[in-house]
mmCIF file of C-alpha atoms and ligand atoms in Angstrom:
data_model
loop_
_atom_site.group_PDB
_atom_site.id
_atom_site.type_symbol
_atom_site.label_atom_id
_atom_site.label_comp_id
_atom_site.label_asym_id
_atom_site.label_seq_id
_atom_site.Cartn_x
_atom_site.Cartn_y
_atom_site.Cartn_z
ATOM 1 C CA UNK A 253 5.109 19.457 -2.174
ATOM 2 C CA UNK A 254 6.951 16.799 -4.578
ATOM 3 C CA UNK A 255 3.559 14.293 -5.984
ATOM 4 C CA UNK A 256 2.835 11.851 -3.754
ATOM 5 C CA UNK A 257 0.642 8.682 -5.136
ATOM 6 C CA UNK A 258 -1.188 6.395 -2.906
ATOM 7 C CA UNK A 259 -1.885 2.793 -4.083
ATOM 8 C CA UNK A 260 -4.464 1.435 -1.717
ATOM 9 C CA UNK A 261 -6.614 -2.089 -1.898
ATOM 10 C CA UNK A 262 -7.525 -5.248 -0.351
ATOM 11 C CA UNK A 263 -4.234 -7.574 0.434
ATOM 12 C CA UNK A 264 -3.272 -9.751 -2.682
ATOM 13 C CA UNK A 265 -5.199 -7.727 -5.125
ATOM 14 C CA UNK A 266 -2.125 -7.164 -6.853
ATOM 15 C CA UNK A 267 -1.074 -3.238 -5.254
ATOM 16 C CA UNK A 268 2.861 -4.094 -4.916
ATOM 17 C CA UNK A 269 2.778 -6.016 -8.479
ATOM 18 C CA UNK A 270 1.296 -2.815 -10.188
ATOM 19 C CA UNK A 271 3.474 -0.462 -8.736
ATOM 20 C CA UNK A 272 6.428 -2.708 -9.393
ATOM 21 C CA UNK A 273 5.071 -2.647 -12.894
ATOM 22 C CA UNK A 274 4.877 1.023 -13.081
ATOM 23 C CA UNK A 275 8.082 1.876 -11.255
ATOM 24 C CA UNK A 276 10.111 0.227 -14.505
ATOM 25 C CA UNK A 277 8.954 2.705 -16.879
ATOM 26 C CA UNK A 278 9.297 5.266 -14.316
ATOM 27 C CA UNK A 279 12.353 4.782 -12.407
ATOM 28 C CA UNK A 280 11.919 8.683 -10.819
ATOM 29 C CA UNK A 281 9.360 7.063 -8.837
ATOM 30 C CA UNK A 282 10.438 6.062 -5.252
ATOM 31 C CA UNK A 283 8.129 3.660 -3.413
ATOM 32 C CA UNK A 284 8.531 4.237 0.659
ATOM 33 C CA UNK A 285 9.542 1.504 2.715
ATOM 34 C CA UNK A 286 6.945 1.051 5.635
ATOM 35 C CA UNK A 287 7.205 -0.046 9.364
ATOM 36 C CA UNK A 288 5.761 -2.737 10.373
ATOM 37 C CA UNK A 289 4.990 -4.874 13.613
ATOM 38 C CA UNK A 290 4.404 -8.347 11.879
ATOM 39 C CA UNK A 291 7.212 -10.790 11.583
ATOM 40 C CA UNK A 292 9.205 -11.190 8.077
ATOM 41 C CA UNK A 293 8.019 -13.282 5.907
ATOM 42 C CA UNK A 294 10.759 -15.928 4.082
ATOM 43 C CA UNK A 295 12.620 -14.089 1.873
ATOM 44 C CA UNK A 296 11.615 -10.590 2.871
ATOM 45 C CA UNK A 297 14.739 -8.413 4.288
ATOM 46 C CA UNK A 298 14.253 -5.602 7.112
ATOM 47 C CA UNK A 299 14.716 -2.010 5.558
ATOM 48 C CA UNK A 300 13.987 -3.881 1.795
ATOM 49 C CA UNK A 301 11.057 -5.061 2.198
ATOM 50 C CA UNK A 302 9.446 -3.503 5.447
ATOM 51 C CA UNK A 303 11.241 -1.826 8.289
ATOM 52 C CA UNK A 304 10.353 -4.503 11.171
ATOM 53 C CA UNK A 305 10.185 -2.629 14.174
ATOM 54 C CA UNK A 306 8.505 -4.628 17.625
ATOM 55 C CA UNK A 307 5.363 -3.474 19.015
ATOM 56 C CA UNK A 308 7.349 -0.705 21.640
ATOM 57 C CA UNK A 309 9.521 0.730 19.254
ATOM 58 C CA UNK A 310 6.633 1.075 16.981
ATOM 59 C CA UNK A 311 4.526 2.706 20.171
ATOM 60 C CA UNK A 312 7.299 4.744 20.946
ATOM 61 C CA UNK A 313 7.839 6.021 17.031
ATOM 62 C CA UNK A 314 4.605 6.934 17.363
ATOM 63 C CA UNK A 315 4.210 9.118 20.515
ATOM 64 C CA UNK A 316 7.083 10.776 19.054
ATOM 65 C CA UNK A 317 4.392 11.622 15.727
ATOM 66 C CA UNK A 318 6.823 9.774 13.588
ATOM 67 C CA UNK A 319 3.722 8.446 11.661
ATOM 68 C CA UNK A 320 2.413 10.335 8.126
ATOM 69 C CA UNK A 321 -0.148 7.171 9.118
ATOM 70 C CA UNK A 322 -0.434 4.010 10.793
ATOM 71 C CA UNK A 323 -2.925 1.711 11.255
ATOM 72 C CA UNK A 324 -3.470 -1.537 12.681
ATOM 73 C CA UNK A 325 -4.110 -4.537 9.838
ATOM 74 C CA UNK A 326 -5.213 -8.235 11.051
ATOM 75 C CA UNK A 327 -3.668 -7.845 14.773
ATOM 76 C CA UNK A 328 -0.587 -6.306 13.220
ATOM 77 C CA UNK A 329 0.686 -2.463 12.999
ATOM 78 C CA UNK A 330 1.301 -0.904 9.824
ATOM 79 C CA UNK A 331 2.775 2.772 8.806
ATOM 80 C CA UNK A 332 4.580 5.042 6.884
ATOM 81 C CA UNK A 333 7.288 6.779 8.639
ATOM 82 C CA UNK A 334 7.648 10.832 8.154
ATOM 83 C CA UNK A 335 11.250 10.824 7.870
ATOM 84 C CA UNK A 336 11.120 7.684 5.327
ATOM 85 C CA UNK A 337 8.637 9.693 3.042
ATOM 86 C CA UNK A 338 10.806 12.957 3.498
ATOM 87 C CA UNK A 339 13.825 10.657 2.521
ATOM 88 C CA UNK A 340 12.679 9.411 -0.594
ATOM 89 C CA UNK A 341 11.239 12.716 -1.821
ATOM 90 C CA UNK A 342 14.337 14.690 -1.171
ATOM 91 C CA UNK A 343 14.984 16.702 -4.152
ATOM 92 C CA UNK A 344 11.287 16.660 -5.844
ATOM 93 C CA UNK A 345 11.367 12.998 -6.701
ATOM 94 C CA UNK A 346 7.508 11.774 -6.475
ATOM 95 C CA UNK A 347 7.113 8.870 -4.282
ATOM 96 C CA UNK A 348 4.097 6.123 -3.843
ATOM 97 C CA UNK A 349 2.987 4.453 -0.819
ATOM 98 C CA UNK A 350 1.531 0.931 -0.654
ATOM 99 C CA UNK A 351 -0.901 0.905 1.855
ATOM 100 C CA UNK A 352 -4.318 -0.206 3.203
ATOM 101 C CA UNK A 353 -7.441 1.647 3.137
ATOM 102 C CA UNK A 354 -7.157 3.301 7.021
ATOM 103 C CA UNK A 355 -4.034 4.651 6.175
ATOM 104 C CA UNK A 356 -5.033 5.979 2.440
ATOM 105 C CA UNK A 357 -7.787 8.184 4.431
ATOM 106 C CA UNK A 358 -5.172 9.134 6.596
ATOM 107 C CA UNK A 359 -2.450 10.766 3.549
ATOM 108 C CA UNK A 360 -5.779 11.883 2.189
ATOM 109 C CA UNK A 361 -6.744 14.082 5.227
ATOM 110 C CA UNK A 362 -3.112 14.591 5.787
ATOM 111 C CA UNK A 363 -1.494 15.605 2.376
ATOM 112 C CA UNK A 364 -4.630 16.937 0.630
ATOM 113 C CA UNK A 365 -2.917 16.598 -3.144
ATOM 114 C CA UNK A 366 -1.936 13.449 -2.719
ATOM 115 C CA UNK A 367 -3.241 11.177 -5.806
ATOM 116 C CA UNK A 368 -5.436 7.652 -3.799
ATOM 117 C CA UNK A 369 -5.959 4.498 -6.386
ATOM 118 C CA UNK A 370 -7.728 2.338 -5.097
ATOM 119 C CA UNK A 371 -7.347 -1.521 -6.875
ATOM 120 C CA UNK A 372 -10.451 -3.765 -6.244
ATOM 121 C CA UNK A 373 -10.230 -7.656 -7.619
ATOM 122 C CA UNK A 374 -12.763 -8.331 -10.212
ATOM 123 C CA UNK A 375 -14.472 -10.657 -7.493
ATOM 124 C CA UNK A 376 -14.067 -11.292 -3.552
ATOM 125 C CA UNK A 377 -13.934 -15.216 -4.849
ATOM 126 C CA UNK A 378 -10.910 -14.289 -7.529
ATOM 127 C CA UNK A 379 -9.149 -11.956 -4.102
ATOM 128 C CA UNK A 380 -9.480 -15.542 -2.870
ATOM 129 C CA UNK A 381 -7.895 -17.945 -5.637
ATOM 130 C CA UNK A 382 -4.920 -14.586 -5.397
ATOM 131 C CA UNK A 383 -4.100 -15.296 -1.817
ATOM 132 C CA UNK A 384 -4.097 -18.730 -1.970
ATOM 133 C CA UNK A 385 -2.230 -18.664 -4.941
ATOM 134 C CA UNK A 386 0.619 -16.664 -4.116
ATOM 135 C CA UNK A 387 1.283 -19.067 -1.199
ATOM 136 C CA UNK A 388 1.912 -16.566 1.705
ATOM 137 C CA UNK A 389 -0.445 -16.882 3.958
ATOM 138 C CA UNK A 390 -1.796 -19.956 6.298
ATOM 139 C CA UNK A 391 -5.288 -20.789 5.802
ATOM 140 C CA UNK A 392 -6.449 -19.206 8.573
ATOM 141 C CA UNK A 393 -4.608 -15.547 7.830
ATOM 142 C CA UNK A 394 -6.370 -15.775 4.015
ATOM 143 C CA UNK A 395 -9.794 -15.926 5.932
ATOM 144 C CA UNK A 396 -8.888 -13.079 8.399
ATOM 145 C CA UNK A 397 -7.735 -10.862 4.961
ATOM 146 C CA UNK A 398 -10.710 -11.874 3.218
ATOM 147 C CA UNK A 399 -13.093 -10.538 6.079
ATOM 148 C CA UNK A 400 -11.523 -7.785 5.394
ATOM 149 C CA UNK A 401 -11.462 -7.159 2.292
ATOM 150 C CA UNK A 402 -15.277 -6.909 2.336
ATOM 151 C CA UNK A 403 -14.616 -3.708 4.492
ATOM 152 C CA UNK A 404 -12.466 -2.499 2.650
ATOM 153 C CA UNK A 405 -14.134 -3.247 -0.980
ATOM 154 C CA UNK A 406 -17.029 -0.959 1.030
ATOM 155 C CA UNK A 407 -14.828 1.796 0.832
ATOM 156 C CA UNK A 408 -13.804 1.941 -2.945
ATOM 157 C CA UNK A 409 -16.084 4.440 -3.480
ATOM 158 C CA UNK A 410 -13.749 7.270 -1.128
ATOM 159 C CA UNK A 411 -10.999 7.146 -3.691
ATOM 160 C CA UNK A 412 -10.889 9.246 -6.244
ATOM 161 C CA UNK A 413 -9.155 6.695 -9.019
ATOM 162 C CA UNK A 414 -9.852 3.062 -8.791
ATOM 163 C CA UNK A 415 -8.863 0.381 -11.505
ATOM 164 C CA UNK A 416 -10.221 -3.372 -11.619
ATOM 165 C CA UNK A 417 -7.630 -5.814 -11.724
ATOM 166 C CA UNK A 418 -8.970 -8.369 -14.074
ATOM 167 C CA UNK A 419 -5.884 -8.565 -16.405
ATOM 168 C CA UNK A 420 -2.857 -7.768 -15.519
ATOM 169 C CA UNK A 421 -1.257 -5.858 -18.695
ATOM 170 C CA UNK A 422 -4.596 -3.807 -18.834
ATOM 171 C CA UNK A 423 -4.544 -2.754 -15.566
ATOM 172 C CA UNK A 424 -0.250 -1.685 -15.585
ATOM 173 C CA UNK A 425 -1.601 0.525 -18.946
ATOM 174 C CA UNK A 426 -4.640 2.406 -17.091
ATOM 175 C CA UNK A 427 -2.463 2.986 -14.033
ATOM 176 C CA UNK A 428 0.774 4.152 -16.056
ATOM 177 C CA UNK A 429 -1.852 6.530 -18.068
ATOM 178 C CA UNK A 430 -2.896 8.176 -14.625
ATOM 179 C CA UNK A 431 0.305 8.596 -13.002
ATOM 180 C CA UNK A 432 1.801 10.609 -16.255
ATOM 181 C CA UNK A 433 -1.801 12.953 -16.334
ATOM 182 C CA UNK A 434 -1.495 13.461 -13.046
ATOM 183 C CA UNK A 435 2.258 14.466 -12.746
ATOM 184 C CA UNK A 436 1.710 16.360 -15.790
ATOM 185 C CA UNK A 437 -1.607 18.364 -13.753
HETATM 186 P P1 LIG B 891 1.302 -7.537 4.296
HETATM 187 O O1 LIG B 891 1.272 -8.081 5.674
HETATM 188 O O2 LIG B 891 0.618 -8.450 3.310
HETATM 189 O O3 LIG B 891 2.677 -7.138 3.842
HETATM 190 O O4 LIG B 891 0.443 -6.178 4.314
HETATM 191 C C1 LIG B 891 -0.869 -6.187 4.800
HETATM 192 C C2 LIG B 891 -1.600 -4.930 4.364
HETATM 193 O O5 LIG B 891 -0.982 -3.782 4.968
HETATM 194 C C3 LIG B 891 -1.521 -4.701 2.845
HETATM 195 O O6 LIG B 891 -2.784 -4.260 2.388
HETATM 196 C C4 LIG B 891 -0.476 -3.624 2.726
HETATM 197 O O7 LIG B 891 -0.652 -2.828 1.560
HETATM 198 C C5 LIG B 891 -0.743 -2.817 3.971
HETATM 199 N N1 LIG B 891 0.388 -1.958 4.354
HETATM 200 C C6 LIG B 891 1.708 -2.132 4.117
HETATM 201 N N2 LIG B 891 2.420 -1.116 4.589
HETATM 202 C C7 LIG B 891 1.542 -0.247 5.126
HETATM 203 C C8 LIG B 891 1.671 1.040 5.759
HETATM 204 O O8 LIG B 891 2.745 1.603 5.915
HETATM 205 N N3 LIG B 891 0.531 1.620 6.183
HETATM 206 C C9 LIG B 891 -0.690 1.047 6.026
HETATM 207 N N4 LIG B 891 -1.753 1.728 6.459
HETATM 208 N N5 LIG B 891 -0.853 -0.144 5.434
HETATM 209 C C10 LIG B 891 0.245 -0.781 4.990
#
């Protein structure tokens, strides 16, 4: 079973930054692309950035068990796709998954030696100030992720790693110092 890292979190805490972050230093790293049932954003390219798929071909992916694990995020559908995880590990290479918490208990259950992160904001308030920084999201989609988030901050305690991202450099160091321990294990 080739090492398979999970990087899981509220939305805008910063997951796809870190792993970006991480990925430099360790290009052997492949990051799967998900599927997902919510429209592109501006800018973001189907099979770069996400693997759009509409909500039938996502049913029907999944009644076919396509799915290492799917789950549905603020009305929209969200998973990573068996053969797109297969893909990307193909000779050994480790992979990491950026997902949300249902799906992180999911590869947990699933692929018992997986390695879960979780990355919690040093405040709901600063999660806030992220999301409406970054400029993605209307208004009224920051609120939904927000409710959220307090869900899914509930839950930090499943995961067996979790780092604070207060400051940015700090937190690329701690997570770059558990991905080589635990490829070295
Ligand atoms: P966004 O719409 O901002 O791209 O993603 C919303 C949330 O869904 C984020 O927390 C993101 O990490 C998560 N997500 C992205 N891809 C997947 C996936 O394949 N499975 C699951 N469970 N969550 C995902």
């Amino acid at each position: 079973m080739p090492d398979i890292f999970v990087v899981t979190g509220p939305s805008g805490v910063g997951k796809g930054t870190l792993i970006a972050r991480l990925r430099e230093g360790h290009p052997e790293l492949a990051l799967t692309i998900s599927a997902t049932t919510r429209s592109p954003r501006p800018g973001e390219v189907d099979g770069v950035s996400y693997y759009f798929l509409s909500d039938a071909e996502f049913d029907r992916r999944l009644a076919g068990g396509e799915f290492v694990e799917h789950a549905t995020y603020a009305e929209h559908r969200y998973g990573t796709l068996r053969g797109e995880l297969e893909r990307r590990t193909r000779g050994g290479s480790p992979a990491v998954l950026e997902i949300e918490v249902q799906g992180a208990r999911q590869v947990r259950d699933a692929i018992p030696s997986a390695v879960l992160v979780f990355i919690a904001p040093p405040s709901l308030e600063a999660l806030r100030q992220r999301l409406v920084a970054r400029g993605k999201d209307s208004p009224e989609t920051i609120e939904q992720r927000l409710a959220v988030a307090v869900t899914e901050l509930a839950a930090r305690g499943e995961f067996q790693f979790e780092i604070v991202n207060d400051e940015l450099e700090r937190a690329v160091a701690e997570l770059d110092a558990l991905y080589v321990s635990e490829r070295a294990r």
